[in-house]
Coordinates of C-alpha atoms in Angstrom, one line a residue:
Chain C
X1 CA -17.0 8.9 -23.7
X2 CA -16.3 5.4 -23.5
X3 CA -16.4 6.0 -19.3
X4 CA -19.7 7.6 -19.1
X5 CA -20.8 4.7 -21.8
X6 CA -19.4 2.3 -18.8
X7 CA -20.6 3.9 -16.0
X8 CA -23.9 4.0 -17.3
X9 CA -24.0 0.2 -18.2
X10 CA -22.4 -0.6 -14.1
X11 CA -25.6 1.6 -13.2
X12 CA -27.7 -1.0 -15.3
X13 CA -26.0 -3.8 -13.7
X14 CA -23.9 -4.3 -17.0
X15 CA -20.2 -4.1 -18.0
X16 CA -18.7 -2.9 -21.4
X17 CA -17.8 -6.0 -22.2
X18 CA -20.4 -7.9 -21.2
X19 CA -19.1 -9.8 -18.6
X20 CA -20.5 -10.5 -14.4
X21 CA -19.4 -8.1 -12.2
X22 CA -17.9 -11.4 -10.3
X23 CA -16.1 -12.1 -13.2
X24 CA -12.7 -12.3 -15.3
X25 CA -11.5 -11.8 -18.8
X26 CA -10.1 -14.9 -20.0
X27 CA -6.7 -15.5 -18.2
X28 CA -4.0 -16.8 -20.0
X29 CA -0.8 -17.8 -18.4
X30 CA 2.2 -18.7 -20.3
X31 CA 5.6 -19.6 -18.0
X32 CA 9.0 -19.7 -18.7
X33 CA 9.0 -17.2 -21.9
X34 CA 12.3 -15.4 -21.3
X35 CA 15.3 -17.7 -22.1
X36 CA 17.9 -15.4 -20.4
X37 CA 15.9 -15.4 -17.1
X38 CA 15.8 -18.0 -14.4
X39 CA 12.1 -17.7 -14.1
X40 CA 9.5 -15.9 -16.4
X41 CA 5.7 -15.8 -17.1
X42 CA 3.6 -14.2 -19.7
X43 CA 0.4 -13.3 -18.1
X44 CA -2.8 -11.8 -19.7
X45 CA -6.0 -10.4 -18.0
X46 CA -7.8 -10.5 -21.7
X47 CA -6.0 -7.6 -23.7
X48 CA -4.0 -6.6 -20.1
X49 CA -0.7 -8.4 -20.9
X50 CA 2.5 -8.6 -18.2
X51 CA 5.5 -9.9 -18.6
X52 CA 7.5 -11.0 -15.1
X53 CA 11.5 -12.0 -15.1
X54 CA 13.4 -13.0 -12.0
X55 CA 17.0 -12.9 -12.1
X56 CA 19.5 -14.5 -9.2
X57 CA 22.6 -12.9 -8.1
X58 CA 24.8 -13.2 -5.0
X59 CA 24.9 -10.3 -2.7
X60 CA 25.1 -9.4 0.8
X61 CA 22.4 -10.1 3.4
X62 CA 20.5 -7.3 5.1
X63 CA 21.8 -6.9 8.4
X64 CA 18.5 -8.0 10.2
X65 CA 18.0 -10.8 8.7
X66 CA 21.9 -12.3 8.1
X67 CA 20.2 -15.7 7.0
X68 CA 18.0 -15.3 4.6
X69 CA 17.8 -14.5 0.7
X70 CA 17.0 -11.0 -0.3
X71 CA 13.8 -9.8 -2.4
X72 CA 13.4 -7.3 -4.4
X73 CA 10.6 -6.2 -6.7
X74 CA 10.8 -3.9 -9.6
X75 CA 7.9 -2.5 -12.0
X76 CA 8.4 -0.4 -15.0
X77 CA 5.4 1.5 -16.8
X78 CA 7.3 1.1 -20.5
X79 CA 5.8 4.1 -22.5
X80 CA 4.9 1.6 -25.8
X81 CA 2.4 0.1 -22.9
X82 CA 0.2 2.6 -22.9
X83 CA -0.6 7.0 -23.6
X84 CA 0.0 7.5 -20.5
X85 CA 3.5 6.4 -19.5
X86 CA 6.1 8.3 -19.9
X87 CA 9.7 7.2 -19.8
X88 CA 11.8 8.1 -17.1
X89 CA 12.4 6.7 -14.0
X90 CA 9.4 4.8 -12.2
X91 CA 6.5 7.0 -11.1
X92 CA 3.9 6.6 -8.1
X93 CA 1.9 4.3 -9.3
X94 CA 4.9 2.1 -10.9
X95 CA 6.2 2.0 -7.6
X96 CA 3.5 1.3 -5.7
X97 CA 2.4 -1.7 -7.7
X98 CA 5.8 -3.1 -7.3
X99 CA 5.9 -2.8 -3.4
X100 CA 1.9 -4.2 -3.4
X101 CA 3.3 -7.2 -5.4
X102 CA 6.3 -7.4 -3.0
X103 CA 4.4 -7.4 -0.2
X104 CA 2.0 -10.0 -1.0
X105 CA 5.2 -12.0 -1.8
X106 CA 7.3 -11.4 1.4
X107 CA 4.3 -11.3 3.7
X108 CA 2.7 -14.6 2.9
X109 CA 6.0 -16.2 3.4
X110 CA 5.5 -17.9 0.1
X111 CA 9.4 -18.3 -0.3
X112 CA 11.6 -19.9 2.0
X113 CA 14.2 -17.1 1.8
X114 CA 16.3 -18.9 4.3
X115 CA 17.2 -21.3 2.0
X116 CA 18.8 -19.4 0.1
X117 CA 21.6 -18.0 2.4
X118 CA 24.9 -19.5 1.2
X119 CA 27.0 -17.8 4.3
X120 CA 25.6 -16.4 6.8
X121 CA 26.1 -12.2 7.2
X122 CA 28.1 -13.0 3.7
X123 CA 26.5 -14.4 0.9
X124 CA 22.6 -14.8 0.0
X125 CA 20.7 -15.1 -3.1
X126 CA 19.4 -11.9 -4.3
X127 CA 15.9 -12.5 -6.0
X128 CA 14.3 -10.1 -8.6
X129 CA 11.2 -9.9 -9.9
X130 CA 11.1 -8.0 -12.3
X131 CA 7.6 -6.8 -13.9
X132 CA 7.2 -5.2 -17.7
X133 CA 3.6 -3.8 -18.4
X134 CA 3.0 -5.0 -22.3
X135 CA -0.4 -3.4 -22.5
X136 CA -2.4 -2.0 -20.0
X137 CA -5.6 -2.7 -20.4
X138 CA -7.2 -2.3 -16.9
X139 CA -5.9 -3.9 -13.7
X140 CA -2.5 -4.3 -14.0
X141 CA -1.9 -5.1 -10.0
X142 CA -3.8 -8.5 -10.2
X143 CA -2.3 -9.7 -13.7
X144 CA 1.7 -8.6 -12.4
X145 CA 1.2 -10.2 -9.3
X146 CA 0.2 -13.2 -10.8
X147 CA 2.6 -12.9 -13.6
X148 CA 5.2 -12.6 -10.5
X149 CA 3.8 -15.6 -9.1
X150 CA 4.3 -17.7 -11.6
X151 CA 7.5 -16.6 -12.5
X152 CA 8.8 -17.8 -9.2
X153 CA 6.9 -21.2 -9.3
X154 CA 9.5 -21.4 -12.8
X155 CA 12.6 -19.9 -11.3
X156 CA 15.3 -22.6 -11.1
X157 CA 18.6 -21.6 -9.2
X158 CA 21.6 -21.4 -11.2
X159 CA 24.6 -23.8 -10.6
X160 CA 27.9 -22.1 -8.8
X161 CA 31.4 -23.3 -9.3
X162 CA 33.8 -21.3 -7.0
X163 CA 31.1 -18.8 -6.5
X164 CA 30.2 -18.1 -9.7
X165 CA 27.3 -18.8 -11.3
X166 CA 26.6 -20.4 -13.9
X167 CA 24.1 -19.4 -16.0
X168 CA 22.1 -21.7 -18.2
X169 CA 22.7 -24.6 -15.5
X170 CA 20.2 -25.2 -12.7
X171 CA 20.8 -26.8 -9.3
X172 CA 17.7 -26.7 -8.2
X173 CA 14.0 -25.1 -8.1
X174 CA 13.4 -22.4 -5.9
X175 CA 11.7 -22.9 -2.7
X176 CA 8.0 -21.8 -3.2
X177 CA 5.9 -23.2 -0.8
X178 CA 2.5 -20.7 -1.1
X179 CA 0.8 -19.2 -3.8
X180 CA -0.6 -15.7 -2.9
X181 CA -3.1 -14.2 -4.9
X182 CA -3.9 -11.1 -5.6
X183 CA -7.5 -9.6 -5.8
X184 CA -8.6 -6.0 -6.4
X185 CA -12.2 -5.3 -5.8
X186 CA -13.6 -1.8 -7.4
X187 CA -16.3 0.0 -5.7
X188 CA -19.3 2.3 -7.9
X189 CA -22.3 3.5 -7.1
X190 CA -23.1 0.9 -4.4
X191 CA -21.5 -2.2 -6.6
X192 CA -18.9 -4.1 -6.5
X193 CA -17.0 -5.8 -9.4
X194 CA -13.4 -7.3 -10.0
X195 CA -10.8 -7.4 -12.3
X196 CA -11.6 -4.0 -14.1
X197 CA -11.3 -3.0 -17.7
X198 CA -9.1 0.7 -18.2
X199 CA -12.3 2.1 -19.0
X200 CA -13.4 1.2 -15.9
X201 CA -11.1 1.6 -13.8
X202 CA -11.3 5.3 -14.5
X203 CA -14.0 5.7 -13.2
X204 CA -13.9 3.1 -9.7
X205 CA -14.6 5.7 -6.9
X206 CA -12.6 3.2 -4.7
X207 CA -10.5 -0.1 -4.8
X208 CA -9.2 -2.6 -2.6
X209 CA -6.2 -4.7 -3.5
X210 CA -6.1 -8.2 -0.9
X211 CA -3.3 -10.6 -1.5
X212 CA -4.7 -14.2 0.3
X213 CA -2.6 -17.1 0.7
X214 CA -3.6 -20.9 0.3
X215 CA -5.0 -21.2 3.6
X216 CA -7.2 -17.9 3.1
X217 CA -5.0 -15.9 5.2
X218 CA -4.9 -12.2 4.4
X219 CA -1.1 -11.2 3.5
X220 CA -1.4 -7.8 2.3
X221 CA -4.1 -5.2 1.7
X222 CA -3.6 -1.8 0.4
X223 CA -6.9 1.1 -0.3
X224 CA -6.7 2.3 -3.5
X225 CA -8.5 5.3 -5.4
X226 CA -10.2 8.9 -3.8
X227 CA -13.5 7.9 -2.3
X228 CA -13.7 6.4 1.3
X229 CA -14.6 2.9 2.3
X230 CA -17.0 2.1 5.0
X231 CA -16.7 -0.9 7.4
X232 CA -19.5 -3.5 5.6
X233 CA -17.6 -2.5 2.5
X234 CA -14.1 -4.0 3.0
X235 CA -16.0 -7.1 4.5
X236 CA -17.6 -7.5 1.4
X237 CA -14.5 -6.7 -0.5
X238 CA -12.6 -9.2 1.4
X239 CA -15.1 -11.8 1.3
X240 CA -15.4 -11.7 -3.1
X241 CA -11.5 -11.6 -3.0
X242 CA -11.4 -14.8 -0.7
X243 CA -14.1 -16.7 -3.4
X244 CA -12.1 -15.2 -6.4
X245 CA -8.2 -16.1 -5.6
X246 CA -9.2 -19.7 -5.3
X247 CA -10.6 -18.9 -8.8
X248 CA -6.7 -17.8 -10.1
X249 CA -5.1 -20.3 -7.9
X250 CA -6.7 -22.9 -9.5
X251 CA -5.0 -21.7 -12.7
X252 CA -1.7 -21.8 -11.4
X253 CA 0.0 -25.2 -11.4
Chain Y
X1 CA 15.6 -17.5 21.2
X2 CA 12.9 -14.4 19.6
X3 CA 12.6 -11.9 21.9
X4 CA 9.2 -11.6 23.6
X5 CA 7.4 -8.2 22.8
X6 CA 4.4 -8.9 25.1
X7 CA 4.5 -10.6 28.7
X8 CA 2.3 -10.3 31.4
X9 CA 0.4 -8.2 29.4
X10 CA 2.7 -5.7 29.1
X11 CA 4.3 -4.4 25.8
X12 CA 8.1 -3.5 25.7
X13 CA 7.6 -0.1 26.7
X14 CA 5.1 -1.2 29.3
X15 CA 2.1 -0.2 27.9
X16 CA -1.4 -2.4 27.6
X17 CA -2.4 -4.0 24.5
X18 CA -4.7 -1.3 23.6
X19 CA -3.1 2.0 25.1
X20 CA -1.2 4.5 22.3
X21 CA 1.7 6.1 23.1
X22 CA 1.7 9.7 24.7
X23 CA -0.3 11.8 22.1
X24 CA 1.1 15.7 21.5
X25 CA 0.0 18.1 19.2
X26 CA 0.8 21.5 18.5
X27 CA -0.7 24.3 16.1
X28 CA 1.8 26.9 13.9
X29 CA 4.8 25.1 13.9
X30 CA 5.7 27.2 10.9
X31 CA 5.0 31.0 10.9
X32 CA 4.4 31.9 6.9
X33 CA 2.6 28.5 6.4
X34 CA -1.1 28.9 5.6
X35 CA -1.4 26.2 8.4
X36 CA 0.8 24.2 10.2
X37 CA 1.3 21.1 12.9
X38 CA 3.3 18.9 14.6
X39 CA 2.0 15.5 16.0
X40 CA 3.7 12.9 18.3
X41 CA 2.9 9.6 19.4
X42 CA 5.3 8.5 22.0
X43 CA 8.9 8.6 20.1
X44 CA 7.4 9.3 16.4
X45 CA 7.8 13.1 15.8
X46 CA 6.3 14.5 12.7
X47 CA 5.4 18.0 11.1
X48 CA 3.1 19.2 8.6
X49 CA 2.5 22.6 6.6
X50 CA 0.0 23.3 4.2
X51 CA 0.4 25.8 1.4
X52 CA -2.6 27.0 -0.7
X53 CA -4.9 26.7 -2.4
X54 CA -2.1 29.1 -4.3
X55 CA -1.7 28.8 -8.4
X56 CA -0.8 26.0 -10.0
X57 CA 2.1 25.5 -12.4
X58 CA 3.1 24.2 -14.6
X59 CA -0.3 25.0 -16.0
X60 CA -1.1 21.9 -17.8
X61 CA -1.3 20.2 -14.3
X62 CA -3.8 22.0 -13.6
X63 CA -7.6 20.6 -13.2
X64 CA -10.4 22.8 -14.6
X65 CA -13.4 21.7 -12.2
X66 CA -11.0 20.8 -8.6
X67 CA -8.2 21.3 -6.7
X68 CA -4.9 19.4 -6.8
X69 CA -3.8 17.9 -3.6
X70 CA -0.1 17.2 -3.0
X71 CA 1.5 15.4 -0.4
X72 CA 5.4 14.9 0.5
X73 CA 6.7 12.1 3.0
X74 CA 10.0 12.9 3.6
X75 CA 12.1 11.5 6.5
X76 CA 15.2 13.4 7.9
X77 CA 18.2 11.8 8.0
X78 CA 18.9 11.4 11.3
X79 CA 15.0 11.0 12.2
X80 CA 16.3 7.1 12.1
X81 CA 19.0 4.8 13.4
X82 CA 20.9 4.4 10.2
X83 CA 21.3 7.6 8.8
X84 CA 18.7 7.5 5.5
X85 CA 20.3 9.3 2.7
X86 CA 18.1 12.9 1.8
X87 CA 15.3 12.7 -0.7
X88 CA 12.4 10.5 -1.6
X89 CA 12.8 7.1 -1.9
X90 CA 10.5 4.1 -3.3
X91 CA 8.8 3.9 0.1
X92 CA 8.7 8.0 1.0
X93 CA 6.8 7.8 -2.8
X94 CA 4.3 5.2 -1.9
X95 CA 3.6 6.5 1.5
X96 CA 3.2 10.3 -0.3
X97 CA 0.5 8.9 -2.8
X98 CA -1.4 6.8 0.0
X99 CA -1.3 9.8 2.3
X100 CA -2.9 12.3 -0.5
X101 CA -5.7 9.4 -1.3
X102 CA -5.9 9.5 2.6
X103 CA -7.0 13.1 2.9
X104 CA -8.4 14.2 -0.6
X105 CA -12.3 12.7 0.3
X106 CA -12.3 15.1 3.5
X107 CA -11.2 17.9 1.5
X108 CA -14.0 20.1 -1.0
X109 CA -11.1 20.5 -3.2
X110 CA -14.1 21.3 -6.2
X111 CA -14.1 24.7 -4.3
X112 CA -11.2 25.6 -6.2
X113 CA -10.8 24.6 -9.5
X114 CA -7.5 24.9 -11.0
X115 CA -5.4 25.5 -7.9
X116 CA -2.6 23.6 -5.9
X117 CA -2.7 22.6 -2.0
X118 CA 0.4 21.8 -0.7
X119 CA 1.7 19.6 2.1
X120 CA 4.8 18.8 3.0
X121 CA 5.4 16.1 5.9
X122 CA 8.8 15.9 7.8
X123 CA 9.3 12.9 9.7
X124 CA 11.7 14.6 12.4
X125 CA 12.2 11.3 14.9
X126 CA 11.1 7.6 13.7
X127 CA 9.5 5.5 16.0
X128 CA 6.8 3.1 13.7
X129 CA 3.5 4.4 13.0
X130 CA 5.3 7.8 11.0
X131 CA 3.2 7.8 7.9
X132 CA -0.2 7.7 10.2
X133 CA 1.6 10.3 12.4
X134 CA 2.0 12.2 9.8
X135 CA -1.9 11.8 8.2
X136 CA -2.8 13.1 11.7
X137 CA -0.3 16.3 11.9
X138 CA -1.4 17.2 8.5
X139 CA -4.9 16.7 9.0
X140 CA -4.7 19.6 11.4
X141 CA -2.6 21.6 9.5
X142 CA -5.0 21.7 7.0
X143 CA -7.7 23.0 9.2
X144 CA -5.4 25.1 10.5
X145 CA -5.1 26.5 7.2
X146 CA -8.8 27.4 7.0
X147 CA -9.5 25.0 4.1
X148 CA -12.9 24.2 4.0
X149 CA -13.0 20.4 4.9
X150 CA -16.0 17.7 5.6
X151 CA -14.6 16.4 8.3
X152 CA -10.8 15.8 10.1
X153 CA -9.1 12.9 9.1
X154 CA -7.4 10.3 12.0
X155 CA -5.2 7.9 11.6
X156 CA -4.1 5.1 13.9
X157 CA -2.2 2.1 13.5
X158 CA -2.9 -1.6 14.9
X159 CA -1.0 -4.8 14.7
X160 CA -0.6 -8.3 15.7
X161 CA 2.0 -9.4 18.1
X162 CA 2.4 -12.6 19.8
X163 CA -1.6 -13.4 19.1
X164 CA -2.4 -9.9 20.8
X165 CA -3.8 -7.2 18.6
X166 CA -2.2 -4.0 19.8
X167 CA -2.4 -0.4 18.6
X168 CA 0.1 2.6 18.1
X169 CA 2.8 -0.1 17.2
X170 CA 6.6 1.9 18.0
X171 CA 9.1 1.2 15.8
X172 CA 10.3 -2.7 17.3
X173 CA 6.8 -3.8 17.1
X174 CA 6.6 -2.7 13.6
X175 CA 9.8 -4.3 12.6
X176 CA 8.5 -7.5 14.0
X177 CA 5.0 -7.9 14.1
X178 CA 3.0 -10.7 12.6
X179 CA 0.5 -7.8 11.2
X180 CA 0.6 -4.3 10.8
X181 CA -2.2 -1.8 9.6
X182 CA -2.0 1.8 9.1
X183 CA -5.6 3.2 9.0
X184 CA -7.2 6.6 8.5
X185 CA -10.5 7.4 8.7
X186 CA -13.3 10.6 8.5
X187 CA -14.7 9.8 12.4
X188 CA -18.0 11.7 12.3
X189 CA -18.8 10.6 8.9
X190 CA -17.4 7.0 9.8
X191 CA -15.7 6.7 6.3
X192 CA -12.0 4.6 6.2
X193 CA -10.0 6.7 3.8
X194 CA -6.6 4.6 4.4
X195 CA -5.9 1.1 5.0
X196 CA -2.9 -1.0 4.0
X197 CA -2.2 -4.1 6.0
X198 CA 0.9 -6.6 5.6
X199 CA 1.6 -9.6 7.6
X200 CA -1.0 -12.8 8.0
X201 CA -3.8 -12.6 9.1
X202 CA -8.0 -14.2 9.1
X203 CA -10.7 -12.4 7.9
X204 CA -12.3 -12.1 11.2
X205 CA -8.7 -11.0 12.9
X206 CA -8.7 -8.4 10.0
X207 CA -12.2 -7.0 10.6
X208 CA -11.2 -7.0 14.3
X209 CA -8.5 -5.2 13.5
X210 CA -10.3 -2.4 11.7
X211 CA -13.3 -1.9 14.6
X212 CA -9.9 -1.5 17.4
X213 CA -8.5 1.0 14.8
X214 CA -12.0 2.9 14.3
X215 CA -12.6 3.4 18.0
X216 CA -9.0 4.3 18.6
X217 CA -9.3 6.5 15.6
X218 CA -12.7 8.5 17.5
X219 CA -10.6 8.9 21.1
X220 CA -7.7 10.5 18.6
X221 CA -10.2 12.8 17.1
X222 CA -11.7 14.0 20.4
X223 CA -8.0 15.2 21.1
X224 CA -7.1 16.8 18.0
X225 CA -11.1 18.7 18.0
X226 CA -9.7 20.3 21.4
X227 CA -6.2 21.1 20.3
X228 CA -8.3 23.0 17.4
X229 CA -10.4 24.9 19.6
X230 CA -8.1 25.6 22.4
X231 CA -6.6 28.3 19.8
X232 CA -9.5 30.1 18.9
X233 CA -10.4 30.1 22.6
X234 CA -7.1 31.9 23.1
X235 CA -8.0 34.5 21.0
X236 CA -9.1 38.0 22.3

């Protein structure tokens, strides 16, 4: 009901909740909410709400890359988030919002991972980012990744004595240097809107999620949704994502 | 110090900037498959069979007005250089759900309602470029099966090395290029059905990117149209 009631408004040139089809809910960003954590943000798209916590520990390099910190990305679909989620372990689309969010992370080289190597082949800092879904109220890619975002512009890296650490006792901020942003941009009937509503998101015949770094460099892109994409389309897409992350950014001290 | 993947021109396995890899594809690769394939660029092996449209159950997964695609990604152990431990793991899942998204709009999955079309992707030997590999090998197989379908569905990828866009990227390039893109399309209808980039790149490098991928994506096509034929032409 409520989709045909939306899809007949986008056809009008209208959303259900009144807003541009440029536009976002009110965005509210809260960091450092989670005590326990070394970083956290509390990040809401209007009634979509994330929570994102990143924890340090010490572990073992990857082989390929002996000198550098190691990231890691997590997402869980809690069921009191939503009908739809079930509990269990992650599902498809838990897991590929996680690696979306990753990869706009890693790819836009927004942390400097090699300063977190304490020995080389032997002992790194192991980042997570971890992402809870509160509510899901329609685009949860764009509201985690930003949630993740800010949750590493908070993360302070805990103090070690003798290799241990310390929690509660900060040496220093992480290295953030970038802020990606993530943008999706939903396709129907011929228009083009962002940051959708769950009612319309249901009924998006396509998407395009396009993570852009400060100096509008593309870092990650990812198709989302059944219908195809023609060429003029993503160049659209690409060009209201590059207007609207420097929208978000702008939010993000 | 970093190893240089392109000099002279050439690429570490000698080829051009814009040459793929050796292309192979056979037909009925597995005999009680409703259709089957196997597609190879260069040192990335990969086969597909399709099952269905057969029943689907559990029932309640069922769709009253269309068919269910379902894909599986699945790498064998040995397909890379550390053994990968059996089963489906957080990339095999993500790479399964793009690949389904990848071929459902070529599909007229509304032709039957309530059943199941299987396919199941084994990545056999790993060389980069596996999950658009495998969109192409299961493309076939699924007109192989005699599925009714809009169109075939061809996938290439392209990538940015040492400021050169390249295509068909092996498994080194992948591991360090500055860009990668895995990208399917519907060639006569000129639809993009997949595209997924990572690394950093311009708009304009980006949309460059894309228009390499569609015209490699049409010279793919041409080959997989006359691997198609070639068996009915066989036939008494």
């Amino acid at each position: 009901m409520q989709e045909k009631y939306a899809l007949e408004l986008i056809e009008k040139g209208k959303r259900i909740d009144g807003r541009k089809f440029e536009e976002f809910r009110p965005i509210e960003i809260k960091p450092n909410v989670i005590k326990n954590s070394e970083g956290s943000a509390d990040v809401r798209f209007g009634d979509t709400r994330v929570i994102a916590g990143v924890k340090l520990n010490i572990g073992t390099p990857y082989p390929d890359t002996p000198e550098e910190g190691m990231l890691r990305v997590g997402a869980e679909f809690s069921p009191l988030a939503a009908p739809e989620f079930e509990s269990g372990p992650p599902g498809e689309d838990a897991i590929e919002l996680a690696r979306i969010v990753d990869r706009g992370i890693r790819e836009s080289e927004c942390i400097e991972l090699k300063k977190l190597c304490l020995t080389p082949e032997e002992k790194v800092w192991c980042l997570f980012v971890d992402i809870h879904i509160i509510n899901h109220q329609g685009n949860l890619l764009d509201c985690s990744a930003l949630a993740s975002l800010v949750a590493l512009l908070n993360t302070k890296i805990p103090k070690l004595e003798d290799d241990k650490i310390i929690r509660n006792e900060f040496e220093k901020p992480l290295p953030v240097v970038f802020k990606p942003i993530n943008i999706t941009v939903g396709k129907i009937s011929d228009k083009f809107l962002i940051d959708p509503r769950f009612e319309e998101e249901n009924i998006l015949e396509s998407k395009l999620s396009i993570a852009i770094r400060d100096d509008d460099k593309i870092c990650s892109v990812q198709k989302q949704e059944k219908m195809e994409l023609s060429l003029e389309d993503i160049e659209r897409m690409v060009d209201i994502a590059l207007v609207k992350s420097k929208e978000i950014r702008k939010l993000v001290k | 110090m970093k190893e240089k993947l392109i000099s002279d021109g050439k690429r570490i396995d000698g080829r051009k900037a814009e040459e793929f890899r050796p292309i192979e594809m056979k037909l009925d690769i597995v005999s009680r498959a409703n259709g089957s394939a196997s597609f190879r660029f260069g040192n990335s092996v990969v086969v597909a069979s399709v099952f269905g449209p057969r029943a689907l159950t559990p029932r309640h997964l069922q769709k009253p007005d269309s068919c269910v695609l379902r894909c599986r990604y699945n790498m064998a152990p040995f397909s890379v250089d550390d053994r990968k431990n059996p089963g489906p793991d957080r990339r095999s899942k993500e790479i399964s759900k793009v690949t389904r998204l990848a071929l459902e709009p070529a599909i007229f999955l509304e032709e039957f309602p309530k059943a199941t079309i299987d396919a199941y992707i084994e990545v056999l030997q790993a060389d980069g470029s596996t999950r658009v590999t495998g969109i192409n090998a299961t493309s076939l197989a699924l007109v192989d099966s005699g599925v009714p379908m809009k169109d075939l569905v061809t996938a290439c990828s392209v990538g940015k090395i040492d400021d050169t866009l390249i295509v068909d990227l092996n498994g080194k390039e992948d591991n360090n290029s500055e860009a990668d893109i895995a990208f399917a399309m519907m060639p006569s209808k000129d639809k993009i059905t997949l595209l997924q980039m990572d690394g950093l790149l311009t708009k304009q490098e980006f949309l460059t990117a894309i228009k390499m991928a569609k015209s490699y994506c049409k010279k793919i096509y041409e080959l997989q149209k006359k691997t198609l034929k070639e068996k009915y032409e066989n036939v008494d």
